[in-house]
């Protein structure tokens, strides 16, 4: 699953296609079903969320939307720690690390009236493990079996100790779906998704919006002030900002950093920046010839064939200049997938230095005719064109000839999965645990291994890192992982995003946490 996004995220900046909704009630009006502040909140998404089936979803925008209608076993607090949501406490783990026990809520209902209980959790996890095309299966592949000894207890048996499990259950693997709806809708669950949440699904206009209304069966319904929430897909960052200023939307996520100074001067708006867990980078196709779920093969591109050229490609990139020229120094420059705030991130990470002259020498000695051709796929209408142009200029100076290829976001993701690209400017929204930023992305046959990398040594290092406990021991293991990853270079990491959320001063109670995902469950809209 690539919680991929384009700039403006799952993969470089923000892009967006569309999603859905029926005609919403007028923002700012009072609605009897919502109580005080009960108008419909309208939020501008940077990307099309794609499918909103928790088992299949693979975009950052879907993670934003899920917060309004589909709760997880665990959520994340501002200290980036898992906290109970549908669970009532953190799990307990047996001394051998193989049995995990999770207590869950009583008295909660899904938005179709079906009682929430431990067996519903079992049903969702089993679906995540077995459904064809599941984006969750490899995230929780350590699970041997899952059962419900009683209505309030979930018991998970593991194949081997797996430290990242709770972090995965605080993400999409922890989303719980209505067993009644699953039985009725089957593989079409996304057409009428039902979970436990403050709002329930109303409708979707493909390519435009998604609409939700207040859920009467929600266990915390008394705290929900809005009558509904509508997510509008506005992929162009300039248009997203304009809609926020005009009042057509009351919130806009992933605003372009270069728009932030101007928006901050508008007294009718509040702009909040969060340093995200995710990264932006350039994924290089090194072996994805038949699709990311198929065995790797030999690619035909020079960059994909040659580690030496990939080293030169990275050496030609001046990350600090990119940050200054493109993003007004508002991103966190880095060369790894692990955010600087992560406890397990190794100390004193050594990045490949910027050196155009040395890069030119590597290109000249590579044996490939120069200039070396490279096609860079970027999500169209996402605001990353500036970034792509700077990359193009830097690489051309080192002996490459970069051609920029804008592609519709959904089509770009499909091309990434199918291996129909040379390089892809795309990002990852980040996870609480480092395993979530590595497994499935740079491991053999991973659900988001767009590069087609298959390296047994790296696979073993990542698996070992997830099996140990304690900050010190895991940090030592991830030092080895990053060293091997730098040798292979399937992804050239550029920086960690700062996500800017803009809200109208008429909208209060928005919960914008350190994971960079805004929550509108208890927000209130005034006239």
C-alpha atoms as one frame of an Amber mdcrd trajectory, in Angstrom:
protein
   0.000   0.000   0.000   1.510   3.202  -0.764  -0.017   5.887   1.187   1.140
   7.733  -1.681   0.415  11.271  -2.347   1.663  13.931  -4.536   2.982  17.182
  -3.467   0.676  19.387  -2.423   1.164  13.381  -1.014   1.432   8.387  -1.159
   4.007  10.422  -3.534   5.679  13.749  -3.957   3.573  16.844  -3.514  -0.073
  16.931  -3.510  -2.047  15.767  -6.353  -5.544  14.789  -6.609  -8.193  13.191
  -8.564 -11.577  13.047  -7.356 -14.008  11.482  -5.189 -17.493  12.303  -4.305
 -20.626  13.590  -2.777 -24.205  14.578  -2.995 -25.268  18.191  -2.764 -24.191
  19.294   0.722 -26.155  21.500   3.015 -25.075  25.121   2.966 -21.861  25.653
   4.945 -22.298  27.769   8.020 -26.016  27.150   8.433 -27.593  25.559  11.455
 -28.964  22.091  10.972 -31.175  20.427  13.541 -29.355  17.132  13.168 -26.070
  18.797  14.001 -27.031  21.106  16.822 -25.026  24.240  17.555 -22.416  24.870
  14.899 -24.127  22.159  12.892 -23.554  23.226   9.316 -21.796  21.022   6.785
 -18.027  21.424   6.846 -16.406  21.528   3.408 -12.774  20.410   3.190 -10.497
  20.680   0.163  -8.396  17.564  -0.398  -5.127  17.738  -2.281  -5.636  14.344
  -3.903  -8.348  11.959  -4.945  -8.533   9.453  -2.083  -9.101   6.573  -4.491
 -10.881   3.611  -2.947 -12.203   4.074   0.583 -12.221   0.366   1.274  -9.891
   0.052   4.316  -8.440  -3.215   3.043  -7.527  -1.813  -0.358  -6.891   1.913
   0.249  -3.454   3.279  -0.641  -3.471   7.088  -0.540  -2.829   9.737   2.065
  -6.114  11.412   1.166  -7.980   8.239   2.100  -6.372   8.388   5.553  -7.785
  11.899   5.959 -11.264  10.780   4.902 -11.242   7.680   7.132 -10.962   9.856
  10.240 -14.528  11.057   9.617 -16.300   7.730   9.212 -14.087   4.779  10.080
 -12.366   4.404  13.450  -9.393   2.173  14.268  -8.389   0.039  17.176  -5.798
   2.710  17.976  -5.242   6.311  17.002  -2.174   8.532  17.422  -1.656  11.319
  19.931   0.457  14.462  19.552   3.455  12.660  20.972   3.122  10.183  18.084
   2.167   7.394  20.458  -0.647   4.886  19.872  -3.722   5.539  22.003  -6.898
   3.451  22.286  -9.820   4.297  20.017 -12.023   1.225  19.500  -9.700  -0.660
  21.793  -9.926   0.310  25.463  -6.257  -0.133  26.355  -2.906  -0.832  24.779
  -2.308  -4.528  24.035  -0.685  -6.938  26.415   1.916  -9.285  24.975   3.002
 -12.690  26.238   6.556 -13.196  27.464   7.535 -14.990  24.253   6.169 -12.105
  22.156   3.788 -14.369  20.225   0.377 -13.702  21.798  -1.154 -10.216  21.767
  -4.383  -9.500  23.635  -6.513  -6.427  22.924  -9.568  -5.312  24.949 -12.248
  -3.538  22.902 -15.217  -1.239  23.527 -18.651  -2.279  24.675 -21.864  -0.538
  23.654 -20.565   0.883  20.360 -22.390   0.406  17.062 -21.450   0.544  13.428
 -23.228   3.183  11.376 -25.710   0.596  10.092 -26.747  -0.292  13.662 -24.705
  -3.509  13.818 -23.184  -3.970  17.283 -19.428  -3.496  17.473 -17.598  -6.342
  19.219 -14.408  -8.391  19.169 -15.700 -10.731  16.475 -16.150  -7.748  14.141
 -12.468  -6.950  14.646 -11.604 -10.551  13.800 -13.694 -10.357  10.617 -11.918
  -7.190   9.466  -8.433  -8.481  10.213  -9.113 -11.780   8.460 -10.339  -9.869
   5.413  -7.209  -7.719   5.473  -5.091 -10.863   5.513  -6.894 -12.776   2.775
  -8.685 -10.465   0.326  -7.162 -10.442  -3.155  -5.298  -7.186  -3.695  -5.200
  -6.353   0.014  -2.891  -3.480   0.862  -2.829  -4.650   4.455  -1.832  -8.308
   4.054   1.918  -7.729   4.079   1.662  -5.023   6.737   0.296  -7.595   9.176
   1.781 -10.749   7.641   3.271 -11.624  11.023  -0.232 -12.592  12.220  -0.709
 -16.362  12.382  -4.317 -16.229  13.545  -6.837 -13.936  15.205  -9.760 -14.882
  17.440 -12.334 -13.485  19.848 -12.394 -15.439  23.132 -15.313 -13.231  24.150
 -17.176 -10.138  22.956 -14.657  -7.718  24.429 -11.342  -9.466  23.782  -9.314
  -9.919  20.594  -6.427 -12.368  20.680  -3.733 -12.336  18.015  -1.224 -15.142
  17.558   1.985 -14.119  15.795   4.333 -16.200  13.669   7.249 -14.377  15.252
   7.716 -11.343  17.524   6.740  -8.190  15.641   7.373  -4.851  17.339   5.496
  -2.699  14.755   2.122  -4.437  15.267   0.517  -1.720  17.409   1.688   0.961
  14.982   0.020  -0.940  12.140  -3.201  -1.199  14.141  -3.038   2.582  14.583
  -3.174   2.839  10.804  -5.393   1.264   8.150  -4.846  -2.277   9.395  -6.670
  -1.191  12.536  -9.787   0.101  10.744 -12.823  -2.003  11.595 -15.637  -2.597
   9.103 -19.239  -3.624   9.717 -19.587  -7.398   9.258 -23.152  -6.828   8.037
 -21.981  -4.427   5.333 -19.088  -6.686   4.372 -21.453  -9.588   3.857 -23.858
  -7.446   1.848 -21.366  -5.483  -0.273 -18.457  -7.915  -0.587 -15.748  -6.538
  -2.859 -17.957  -3.487  -3.533 -17.697  -2.355   0.080 -16.191   0.960  -1.039
 -19.449   1.852  -2.803 -21.262   1.965   0.534 -18.673   1.702   3.328 -19.870
   1.249   6.898 -17.701   1.566   9.997 -17.887   3.080  13.488 -17.445   6.818
  13.150 -18.784  10.322  13.826 -20.166  10.592  10.286 -21.634   8.030   7.918
 -21.207   7.743   4.187 -23.872   9.502   2.102 -22.628   9.623  -1.490 -19.741
  10.117  -3.851 -19.446  12.033  -7.092 -16.490  10.424  -8.802 -13.801  12.937
  -9.544 -15.454  15.656  -7.481 -16.352  14.978  -3.849 -17.381  12.645  -1.047
 -20.235  13.452   1.306 -20.929  12.264   4.858 -23.682  13.072   7.365 -23.754
  12.920  11.147 -24.050   9.334  12.390 -26.822   8.866  14.983 -25.424   5.500
  16.134 -21.966   6.849  16.947 -21.061   6.220  20.598 -19.829   9.812  20.991
 -22.574  11.454  18.897 -23.283  14.103  21.541 -19.869  15.648  20.847 -20.393
  15.836  17.086 -21.521  19.374  16.249 -21.536  19.416  12.438 -24.434  18.087
  10.398 -22.021  16.610   7.911 -18.713  16.882   6.134 -17.956  17.100   2.428
 -14.530  16.489   0.968 -13.931  18.262  -2.335 -11.049  17.129  -4.511  -9.066
  20.187  -5.594  -5.686  19.015  -6.816  -4.346  22.343  -8.008  -2.741  24.075
  -4.985  -3.499  27.580  -6.249  -7.177  26.739  -6.674  -7.233  25.075  -3.259
  -5.894  28.244  -1.634  -8.324  30.432  -3.587 -11.292  28.327  -2.470 -10.174
  28.681   1.132  -9.884  32.443   0.877 -13.238  32.795  -0.870 -15.028  30.720
   1.780 -16.093  28.014  -0.666 -14.292  25.577   1.638 -13.684  25.970   5.368
 -10.516  23.875   5.423  -7.809  22.998   2.934  -5.071  20.450   3.538  -1.531
  20.323   2.194  -1.352  23.904   1.071   1.617  24.854  -1.070   4.383  26.188
   1.223   4.971  29.104  -1.119   1.365  30.258  -0.584   1.659  30.163   3.196
   3.104  33.673   3.840   0.283  35.265   1.848  -2.417  33.139   3.482  -1.065
  33.885   6.965  -1.684  37.575   6.339  -5.414  36.902   5.861  -7.092  37.508
   9.240 -10.018  35.285   8.280  -7.751  32.239   8.123  -5.625  30.134  10.438
  -2.610  28.343   8.960  -0.973  25.484  10.870   2.171  23.622   9.814   3.075
  20.094  10.877   6.391  18.401  10.082   5.150  15.158   8.625   6.294  11.588
   9.156   6.438  11.106   5.413   9.019  11.744   2.771   9.258  12.867  -0.810
  11.641  11.218  -3.194  12.397   9.848  -6.615  11.555   6.167  -7.051  13.751
   4.481  -9.669  12.568   1.412 -11.562  15.344  -1.108 -10.945  13.395  -4.319
 -11.610   9.654  -3.741 -11.936   9.060  -5.157 -15.411   5.713  -6.932 -14.959
   4.116  -5.221 -11.955   5.126  -4.732  -8.340   3.495  -8.012  -7.306   5.509
 -10.045  -9.828   9.110 -11.315  -9.755  11.690  -8.700 -10.662  13.381  -8.660
 -14.050  15.968  -6.679 -15.959  14.826  -3.185 -16.858  15.958  -1.539 -20.082
  16.812   1.920 -18.715  20.404   2.914 -17.936  19.509   4.320 -14.512  17.655
   1.154 -13.555  20.523  -1.073 -14.638  23.432   0.828 -13.091  23.997   1.480
  -9.356  26.870   3.742 -10.455  24.486   5.944 -12.444  22.038   6.016  -9.543
  24.871   7.224  -7.310  25.675   9.939  -9.828  22.003  10.873 -10.066  21.867
  11.411  -6.315  25.177  13.302  -6.216  23.794  15.771  -8.768  20.975  16.825
  -6.439  21.520  19.738  -4.084  18.782  19.140  -1.525  19.341  22.432   0.281
  18.990  24.422  -2.914  15.864  22.455  -3.833  14.340  23.279  -0.472  15.165
  26.971  -0.813  14.258  27.434  -4.474  11.092  25.337  -4.530   9.729  25.368
  -0.997  11.075  28.542   0.600  13.106  26.432   3.077   9.950  25.007   4.668
  10.744  21.298   4.285  13.187  19.153   6.283  16.028  18.058   4.015  17.014
  14.406   4.444  18.339  11.360   2.604  16.437   8.623   4.465  12.804   7.527
   4.772  12.861   7.856   8.567  11.804  11.260   9.943  14.232  13.113  12.160
  11.735  12.930  15.045  11.651   9.123  15.052  13.317   7.530  18.079  14.579
   4.567  16.047  16.325   6.736  13.460  20.100   6.149  13.612  22.312   8.981
  14.804  24.694  10.764  12.458  23.219   9.525   9.189  25.770  10.012   6.381
  24.175  11.318   3.193  25.691  11.177  -0.274  27.254  14.617  -0.738  26.183
  16.973  -3.507  28.979  17.096  -6.084  28.168  17.852  -9.716  31.763  17.371
 -10.889  32.038  13.929  -9.282  28.622  13.015 -10.663  29.769  13.943 -14.190
  32.814  11.717 -13.809  30.664   8.768 -12.743  28.336   9.310 -15.682  31.239
   9.561 -18.125  32.823   6.337 -16.815  29.560   4.370 -16.654  29.838   2.961
 -20.161  26.481   4.392 -21.221  26.259   6.969 -24.035  25.838  10.515 -22.764
  23.736  12.396 -22.063  22.010   9.521 -20.263  18.239   9.678 -20.938  15.891
   9.692 -17.940  12.110  10.090 -17.988  10.687  11.550 -14.782   6.980  10.897
 -14.183   5.261  13.500 -12.016   1.635  13.802 -10.889  -0.062  16.388 -13.097
  -1.666  19.499 -11.596  -0.028  18.866  -8.239   2.297  21.792  -7.788   5.417
  19.673  -8.188   6.279  20.979 -11.609   8.647  23.511 -10.003  10.436  20.718
  -8.170  10.686  18.627 -11.325  12.199  21.525 -13.266  14.889  22.124 -10.632
  15.728  18.409 -10.598  15.877  18.442 -14.398  18.325  21.343 -14.413  20.623
  19.784 -11.803  20.670  16.389 -13.492  21.235  17.784 -16.976  24.319  19.586
 -15.645  25.751  16.223 -14.561  25.370  14.410 -17.879  21.767  13.226 -17.764
  18.965  14.357 -20.059  15.775  14.417 -17.991  12.385  14.521 -19.689   9.485
  15.454 -17.415   6.271  13.506 -17.996   3.171  14.808 -16.149   0.565  12.072
 -15.612  -2.847  12.118 -13.930  -2.391  11.075 -10.287  -4.449   7.894 -10.380
  -2.880   6.910 -13.702   0.563   7.677 -12.289  -0.019   5.320  -9.365  -1.252
   2.629 -11.759   1.852   3.101 -13.892   3.999   2.858 -10.787   2.418  -0.429
  -9.779   2.683  -1.790 -13.316   6.331  -0.766 -13.675   5.625   1.501 -16.638
   8.041   4.241 -15.653  11.727   5.072 -15.491  11.705   7.386 -12.465   8.708
   8.600 -10.465   8.527  11.707  -8.299   6.389  10.373  -5.508   6.191  10.352
  -1.727   5.071   8.321   1.258   2.926   9.666   4.065   4.969   8.013   6.807
   4.256   5.691   9.712   4.758   5.627  13.465   7.174   2.724  13.248  10.162
   2.607  10.864   9.044  -0.765   9.555   6.072   0.968   7.959   8.426   3.185
   5.962  10.413   0.227   4.646   8.491  -3.055   4.547   6.375  -3.302   1.453
   8.182  -0.356  -0.152  11.741  -1.599  -0.590  11.247  -5.298   0.249  10.798
  -8.111  -2.239   7.291  -8.259  -3.735   6.084  -5.529  -1.379   2.647  -4.065
  -2.004   4.298  -0.728  -2.754   7.609  -1.898  -4.128   7.225   0.251  -7.227
  10.974   0.131  -7.847  10.864  -3.646  -8.198  13.796  -4.000  -5.818  14.530
  -7.564  -4.751  17.465  -7.847  -2.407  17.622 -10.746   0.032  20.142  -8.997
   2.276  17.957  -5.915   2.665  14.859  -8.083   3.238  16.635  -9.913   6.056
  17.900  -6.714   7.660  14.418  -5.141   7.669  12.820  -8.306   9.046  15.408
  -8.517  11.816  14.871  -4.845  12.706  11.150  -5.476  13.232  11.697  -8.507
  15.450  13.829  -6.829  18.120  12.596  -4.568  20.912  14.023  -1.490  22.587
  15.110   1.817  21.094  18.852   1.140  21.234  18.809  -2.333  19.651  16.362
  -1.281  16.931  18.351   1.872  16.167  21.444  -0.294  15.656  19.548  -2.566
  13.285  18.189   0.336  11.229  21.714   1.688  10.839  22.483  -1.454   8.835
  19.239  -1.130   6.877  19.975   2.431   5.795  23.535   1.577   4.824  22.335
  -1.204   2.537  19.549   0.971   1.162  22.070   3.660   0.238  24.127   1.114
  -1.684  21.096   0.024  -3.729  19.350   3.410  -4.172  15.906   2.241  -5.366
  14.610   5.554  -3.997  16.475   8.835  -3.734  15.011  10.573  -0.701  14.804
  14.360  -0.862  13.076  15.712   2.232  10.299  15.313   4.777   7.250  17.444
   4.047   5.780  20.134   6.185   2.017  19.865   5.791   0.134  23.142   6.012
  -3.547  23.072   6.962  -5.621  26.169   6.359  -8.920  26.711   8.173 -11.469
  29.463   8.339 -11.679  31.277  11.672 -15.364  30.275  11.592 -14.295  26.652
  11.942 -13.186  25.652  15.427 -12.346  22.389  17.127 -10.266  20.912  14.303
  -7.832  18.354  15.711  -4.592  18.592  13.730  -2.162  16.149  15.265   1.532
  15.479  14.832   0.868  12.812  12.193  -0.264  15.576   9.818  -3.794  14.215
   9.389  -6.598  16.684  10.274  -9.604  15.364  12.187 -12.980  17.111  11.991
 -15.087  14.819  14.185 -15.822  17.409  16.866 -15.307  20.581  14.835 -17.925
  23.331  14.870 -18.852  25.830  12.161 -20.257  29.242  13.023 -22.084  31.719
  10.807
